[in-house]
Every structure is written in C-alpha cells, then in structure tokens.
Tab-separated table of C-alpha atoms and ligand atoms in Angstrom:
chain	number	residue	atom	x	y	z
F	1	UNK	CA	10.607	-38.655	28.866
F	2	UNK	CA	7.443	-40.418	27.761
F	3	UNK	CA	7.409	-40.941	24.035
F	4	UNK	CA	3.946	-39.423	23.757
F	5	UNK	CA	5.172	-36.297	25.511
F	6	UNK	CA	8.099	-35.803	23.183
F	7	UNK	CA	5.748	-36.254	20.209
F	8	UNK	CA	3.389	-33.666	21.675
F	9	UNK	CA	6.297	-31.256	22.143
F	10	UNK	CA	7.182	-31.641	18.449
F	11	UNK	CA	3.539	-31.204	17.530
F	12	UNK	CA	3.314	-28.012	19.541
F	13	UNK	CA	6.497	-26.686	17.988
F	14	UNK	CA	5.118	-27.262	14.484
F	15	UNK	CA	1.762	-25.817	15.513
F	16	UNK	CA	3.346	-22.661	16.828
F	17	UNK	CA	5.256	-22.261	13.547
F	18	UNK	CA	1.999	-22.767	11.649
F	19	UNK	CA	0.312	-20.168	13.816
F	20	UNK	CA	2.979	-17.527	13.228
F	21	UNK	CA	3.059	-18.270	9.509
F	22	UNK	CA	-0.692	-17.790	9.263
F	23	UNK	CA	-0.436	-14.580	11.216
F	24	UNK	CA	2.230	-13.332	8.811
F	25	UNK	CA	-0.023	-14.240	5.901
F	26	UNK	CA	-2.777	-12.146	7.416
F	27	UNK	CA	-0.521	-9.200	8.099
F	28	UNK	CA	1.348	-9.116	4.797
F	29	UNK	CA	-1.373	-7.401	2.730
F	30	UNK	CA	-1.882	-4.665	5.343
F	31	UNK	CA	1.337	-3.049	4.115
F	32	UNK	CA	-0.495	-2.258	0.872
F	33	UNK	CA	-3.317	-0.340	2.560
F	34	UNK	CA	-1.316	2.904	2.821
F	35	UNK	CA	-0.433	2.916	-0.875
F	36	UNK	CA	-3.980	1.976	-1.827
F	37	UNK	CA	-5.513	4.819	0.150
F	38	UNK	CA	-2.974	7.315	-1.234
F	39	UNK	CA	-3.874	6.223	-4.733
F	40	UNK	CA	-7.594	6.467	-4.006
F	41	UNK	CA	-7.113	10.025	-2.693
F	42	UNK	CA	-5.122	10.950	-5.780
F	43	UNK	CA	-7.787	9.494	-8.052
F	44	UNK	CA	-10.445	11.508	-6.263
F	45	UNK	CA	-8.403	14.690	-6.760
F	46	UNK	CA	-7.920	13.808	-10.432
F	47	UNK	CA	-11.641	13.264	-10.914
F	48	UNK	CA	-12.423	16.628	-9.288
F	49	UNK	CA	-9.875	18.390	-11.500
F	50	UNK	CA	-11.256	16.649	-14.563
F	51	UNK	CA	-14.712	17.896	-13.701
F	52	UNK	CA	-13.392	21.408	-13.196
F	53	UNK	CA	-11.766	21.230	-16.632
F	54	UNK	CA	-14.971	20.055	-18.277
F	55	UNK	CA	-16.969	22.821	-16.628
F	56	UNK	CA	-14.455	25.441	-17.703
F	57	UNK	CA	-14.551	24.121	-21.264
F	58	UNK	CA	-18.324	24.304	-21.223
F	59	UNK	CA	-18.207	27.914	-20.015
F	60	UNK	CA	-15.687	28.658	-22.734
F	61	UNK	CA	-17.956	27.190	-25.423
F	62	UNK	CA	-20.897	29.219	-24.118
F	63	UNK	CA	-18.812	32.365	-24.089
F	64	UNK	CA	-17.654	31.768	-27.667
F	65	UNK	CA	-21.265	31.273	-28.743
F	66	UNK	CA	-22.290	34.501	-27.009
F	67	UNK	CA	-19.434	36.312	-28.737
F	68	UNK	CA	-20.486	34.966	-32.122
F	69	UNK	CA	-24.016	36.246	-31.471
F	70	UNK	CA	-22.692	39.636	-30.461
F	71	UNK	CA	-20.581	39.708	-33.641
F	72	UNK	CA	-23.591	38.910	-35.738
F	73	UNK	CA	-25.556	41.619	-33.959
F	74	UNK	CA	-22.823	44.132	-34.597
F	75	UNK	CA	-22.635	43.246	-38.305
F	76	UNK	CA	-26.408	43.534	-38.637
F	77	UNK	CA	-26.454	46.864	-36.844
F	78	UNK	CA	-23.708	48.192	-39.138
F	79	UNK	CA	-25.701	47.124	-42.209
F	80	UNK	CA	-28.787	48.875	-40.887
F	81	UNK	CA	-26.704	51.962	-40.162
F	82	UNK	CA	-26.231	52.454	-43.926
F	83	UNK	CA	-29.977	52.518	-44.450
F	84	UNK	CA	-30.760	55.024	-41.675
F	85	UNK	CA	-31.431	58.564	-42.866
F	86	UNK	CA	-32.674	60.055	-39.617
F	87	UNK	CA	-29.932	61.705	-37.591
F	88	UNK	CA	-31.271	60.804	-34.143
F	89	UNK	CA	-31.888	57.212	-35.120
F	90	UNK	CA	-28.402	57.106	-36.636
F	91	UNK	CA	-26.819	58.288	-33.377
F	92	UNK	CA	-28.876	55.799	-31.373
F	93	UNK	CA	-27.689	52.989	-33.634
F	94	UNK	CA	-24.055	54.107	-33.275
F	95	UNK	CA	-24.503	54.040	-29.503
F	96	UNK	CA	-25.985	50.557	-29.697
F	97	UNK	CA	-23.046	49.339	-31.785
F	98	UNK	CA	-20.549	50.866	-29.340
F	99	UNK	CA	-22.354	49.161	-26.487
F	100	UNK	CA	-22.251	45.785	-28.228
F	101	UNK	CA	-18.569	46.202	-29.021
F	102	UNK	CA	-17.915	46.986	-25.404
F	103	UNK	CA	-19.710	43.835	-24.383
F	104	UNK	CA	-17.715	41.910	-26.933
F	105	UNK	CA	-14.469	43.278	-25.500
F	106	UNK	CA	-15.527	42.183	-22.034
F	107	UNK	CA	-16.371	38.724	-23.330
F	108	UNK	CA	-13.014	38.510	-25.077
F	109	UNK	CA	-11.220	39.198	-21.786
F	110	UNK	CA	-13.333	36.544	-20.083
F	111	UNK	CA	-12.599	34.072	-22.873
F	112	UNK	CA	-8.873	34.665	-22.415
F	113	UNK	CA	-9.209	34.089	-18.696
F	114	UNK	CA	-11.108	30.854	-19.321
F	115	UNK	CA	-8.457	29.721	-21.789
F	116	UNK	CA	-5.792	30.335	-19.163
F	117	UNK	CA	-7.837	28.377	-16.661
F	118	UNK	CA	-8.218	25.511	-19.147
F	119	UNK	CA	-4.487	25.521	-19.747
F	120	UNK	CA	-3.611	25.438	-16.047
F	121	UNK	CA	-6.235	22.759	-15.358
F	122	UNK	CA	-4.839	20.637	-18.170
F	123	UNK	CA	-1.293	20.984	-16.843
F	124	UNK	CA	-2.432	20.165	-13.324
F	125	UNK	CA	-4.315	17.111	-14.591
F	126	UNK	CA	-1.263	15.986	-16.505
F	127	UNK	CA	0.859	16.099	-13.342
F	128	UNK	CA	-1.857	14.306	-11.362
F	129	UNK	CA	-1.945	11.577	-14.006
F	130	UNK	CA	1.819	11.238	-13.799
F	131	UNK	CA	1.709	11.076	-10.010
F	132	UNK	CA	-1.033	8.445	-10.244
F	133	UNK	CA	0.897	6.296	-12.640
F	134	UNK	CA	4.024	6.427	-10.447
F	135	UNK	CA	1.947	5.426	-7.434
F	136	UNK	CA	0.106	2.778	-9.423
F	137	UNK	CA	3.413	1.299	-10.479
F	138	UNK	CA	4.676	1.273	-6.888
F	139	UNK	CA	1.457	-0.397	-5.801
F	140	UNK	CA	1.694	-3.063	-8.506
F	141	UNK	CA	5.269	-3.725	-7.472
F	142	UNK	CA	4.335	-4.036	-3.803
F	143	UNK	CA	1.411	-6.253	-4.677
F	144	UNK	CA	3.676	-8.555	-6.645
F	145	UNK	CA	6.128	-8.647	-3.733
F	146	UNK	CA	3.376	-9.442	-1.273
F	147	UNK	CA	2.049	-12.135	-3.577
F	148	UNK	CA	5.490	-13.697	-3.866
F	149	UNK	CA	5.871	-13.607	-0.088
F	150	UNK	CA	2.416	-15.089	0.352
F	151	UNK	CA	3.249	-17.898	-2.057
F	152	UNK	CA	6.457	-18.570	-0.173
F	153	UNK	CA	4.584	-18.672	3.144
F	154	UNK	CA	2.006	-20.947	1.569
F	155	UNK	CA	4.706	-23.345	0.519
F	156	UNK	CA	6.223	-23.304	4.020
F	157	UNK	CA	2.764	-23.837	5.423
F	158	UNK	CA	2.214	-26.906	3.236
F	159	UNK	CA	5.499	-28.345	4.448
F	160	UNK	CA	4.568	-27.703	8.066
F	161	UNK	CA	1.104	-29.188	7.620
F	162	UNK	CA	2.642	-32.307	6.123
F	163	UNK	CA	5.047	-32.463	9.058
F	164	UNK	CA	2.171	-32.054	11.454
F	165	UNK	CA	0.323	-34.910	9.811
F	166	UNK	CA	3.360	-37.171	10.156
F	167	UNK	CA	3.793	-36.332	13.837
F	168	UNK	CA	0.091	-36.683	14.483
F	169	UNK	CA	0.064	-40.203	13.015
F	170	UNK	CA	2.452	-41.343	15.755
F	171	UNK	CA	0.232	-40.071	18.581
F	172	UNK	CA	-2.928	-41.823	19.783
F	173	UNK	CA	-5.979	-40.073	18.335
F	174	UNK	CA	-7.560	-39.513	21.716
F	175	UNK	CA	-4.462	-37.731	22.953
F	176	UNK	CA	-4.347	-35.535	19.842
F	177	UNK	CA	-7.959	-34.567	20.488
F	178	UNK	CA	-7.118	-33.732	24.077
F	179	UNK	CA	-4.097	-31.716	22.941
F	180	UNK	CA	-6.191	-29.807	20.373
F	181	UNK	CA	-8.859	-29.135	22.973
F	182	UNK	CA	-6.413	-27.714	25.534
F	183	UNK	CA	-4.562	-25.794	22.846
F	184	UNK	CA	-7.750	-24.087	21.780
F	185	UNK	CA	-8.637	-23.141	25.351
F	186	UNK	CA	-5.111	-22.119	26.317
F	187	UNK	CA	-3.967	-19.691	23.635
F	188	UNK	CA	-2.180	-22.232	21.479
F	189	UNK	CA	-0.129	-23.785	24.256
F	190	UNK	CA	-1.249	-27.263	25.312
F	191	UNK	CA	1.911	-28.708	26.735
F	192	UNK	CA	4.247	-27.004	29.180
F	193	UNK	CA	7.513	-27.770	30.820
F	194	UNK	CA	7.825	-27.736	34.593
F	195	UNK	CA	11.065	-26.293	35.937
F	196	UNK	CA	11.949	-26.355	39.615
F	197	UNK	CA	8.373	-27.220	40.379
F	198	UNK	CA	6.953	-24.282	38.407
F	199	UNK	CA	4.693	-24.699	35.382
F	200	UNK	CA	6.349	-22.603	32.664
F	201	UNK	CA	3.050	-21.755	31.034
F	202	UNK	CA	1.011	-20.468	33.981
F	203	UNK	CA	3.980	-19.854	36.342
F	204	UNK	CA	2.255	-21.551	39.263
F	205	UNK	CA	3.896	-24.003	41.636
F	206	UNK	CA	2.998	-27.645	41.397
F	207	UNK	CA	2.211	-29.337	44.735
F	208	UNK	CA	5.522	-30.997	45.798
F	209	UNK	CA	4.050	-34.497	45.624
F	210	UNK	CA	2.838	-33.891	42.108
F	211	UNK	CA	6.252	-32.597	41.054
F	212	UNK	CA	7.881	-35.742	42.438
F	213	UNK	CA	5.395	-37.884	40.487
F	214	UNK	CA	6.123	-35.884	37.359
F	215	UNK	CA	9.830	-36.473	37.675
F	216	UNK	CA	9.186	-40.193	37.890
F	217	UNK	CA	7.904	-39.933	34.326
F	218	UNK	CA	5.378	-42.746	34.668
F	219	UNK	CA	2.233	-41.261	33.188
F	220	UNK	CA	0.860	-38.261	31.385
F	221	UNK	CA	0.107	-35.490	33.878
F	222	UNK	CA	-1.600	-32.104	33.752
F	223	UNK	CA	-0.939	-28.867	35.582
F	224	UNK	CA	-3.527	-28.523	38.375
F	225	UNK	CA	-3.727	-24.775	37.702
F	226	UNK	CA	-3.895	-24.389	33.916
F	227	UNK	CA	-4.798	-27.979	32.958
F	228	UNK	CA	-2.045	-28.111	30.365
F	229	UNK	CA	-0.192	-31.357	29.823
F	230	UNK	CA	3.076	-31.018	31.706
F	231	UNK	CA	6.478	-32.629	31.461
F	232	UNK	CA	9.779	-32.548	33.193
F	233	UNK	CA	13.037	-32.401	31.246
F	234	UNK	CA	16.005	-32.926	33.549
F	235	UNK	CA	18.536	-31.870	30.892
F	236	UNK	CA	16.822	-28.499	30.779
F	237	UNK	CA	17.111	-27.731	34.471
F	238	UNK	CA	20.220	-25.634	33.755
F	239	UNK	CA	18.036	-23.311	31.743
F	240	UNK	CA	18.737	-24.557	28.234
F	241	UNK	CA	16.098	-23.437	25.816
F	242	UNK	CA	13.337	-25.799	24.931
F	243	UNK	CA	11.566	-25.738	21.576
F	244	UNK	CA	8.221	-26.332	23.248
F	245	UNK	CA	8.517	-23.006	25.060
F	246	UNK	CA	9.177	-21.062	21.897
F	247	UNK	CA	5.445	-20.550	21.413
N	301	ZN	ZN1	0.175	-24.521	34.474
C-alpha cells in the first residue's frame, strides 16, 4: 500500500474519533434539559402559591381591620346606649348593636377560614420548597457529572488533535487539503477501501480496468462515482475489519 494512503487511513480514523467525540460533547448537556424544565415548572408553581399566600394574608389583614372597626363601633354604640332616655331610640340602638355583632360574627368565621387557608398554603409552599431543593440538588449533581464527562472528552479530544497533527505532518500539504475537501463534501469520509471491485463508501463497482490499476498500487486513485480516494488492501479481502471503515 502507498505510504500516503496508509497515512490518510490513520488520519481518517483519528478524524472519525474526533467527530464522534465532538458529537458526544454536544449531546451530553441535553440530558440536563429534562431536569431543568421540571425545576422551572416547580418554581413557577411555587411562585404562584407564594402569590396566593400573600393575597390571602392581605385579605386576612383587611378582615382584621374591618373587625376592629366593627368592635369600636359596637363599643361606641354601647356607650351611647347608656345616655339614651327615649324608648324607641333605645330599641333602635339595641337593634343596631345586634346587627353589628352579627356582622362581627360573620367576619370572625371568615377570618378563621382565611387562617386555615394561610396554614394550608404555607404547608403546601413548604413541600414545594422541599421538592425544589431535592430537584435542585439532583440537577447540580447531574451538572457536575456532565462537566466531568465534558472535561474528560476535552482531554481525549486534545490527545486526538495532537495525534492528528503528528499524522498530518507526514502527509504532503496538498494531499491533506484534498483529503479535507473531499471529507467535507462526503460526510466525513474521504478515503474508502475497494473490495472485490466495489467502493465500500458508495457501494458502486469500479470499472474492471480501474480496479486492476488500483491493485497495482502505483498511484493515488479516486472512485469515479463518489470521488473519494480509494485503496485496495489485499489482506482485507477475507473480510477482516478495517479501521478506515469504522467511520
Ligand atoms: Zn465510491
């Protein structure tokens, strides 16, 4: 096999490893999306509950203020009652006091209901906060794991890039450019093996004469169908796997 061809095969093998590593790096953080959106939904529910609690508290404060006013009114009416001499006016005042006390009773029931609501809201919020913190912790953990994995991939990538540079040095620049060009146009595969006259990348038959020339291993040749650089590896005719085909 031509030396240039075997170098290109190594280059393609490293390039395909680089490509899958980069793909992994892109895909790794997507595992976090589910957790992140769950947490966001939980935070939205928490915020809504918090608002509900604040509104209920506000209603409760208003109600207490109204009750205090009613109380004051009742006290004042009772004081005036002592001063009233007229029987009809006295009865009217008694009626007014009874009415105010009734209202106060109603308000008291409403205040109790609001207090219950505040209590249940607070408990609900507490459990939402707990749920959030559990999820937050899980997310932090996953993030750290992803980061560690990313760092590991990055390290592997650096090694591969250094390897690529070494291999590239041993290949004529013009050929590397040609390889890069084909690789870009042909989905990352620039060099392909030909087995039994068939290009293993595009699965088309080589013209018989061309296949004979290829087996003579005299010069760099390309597939007439897919324009990839092609090679023939006699030791692989029995179907042994070839690293260049792993891409
Ligand atoms: Zn081909």
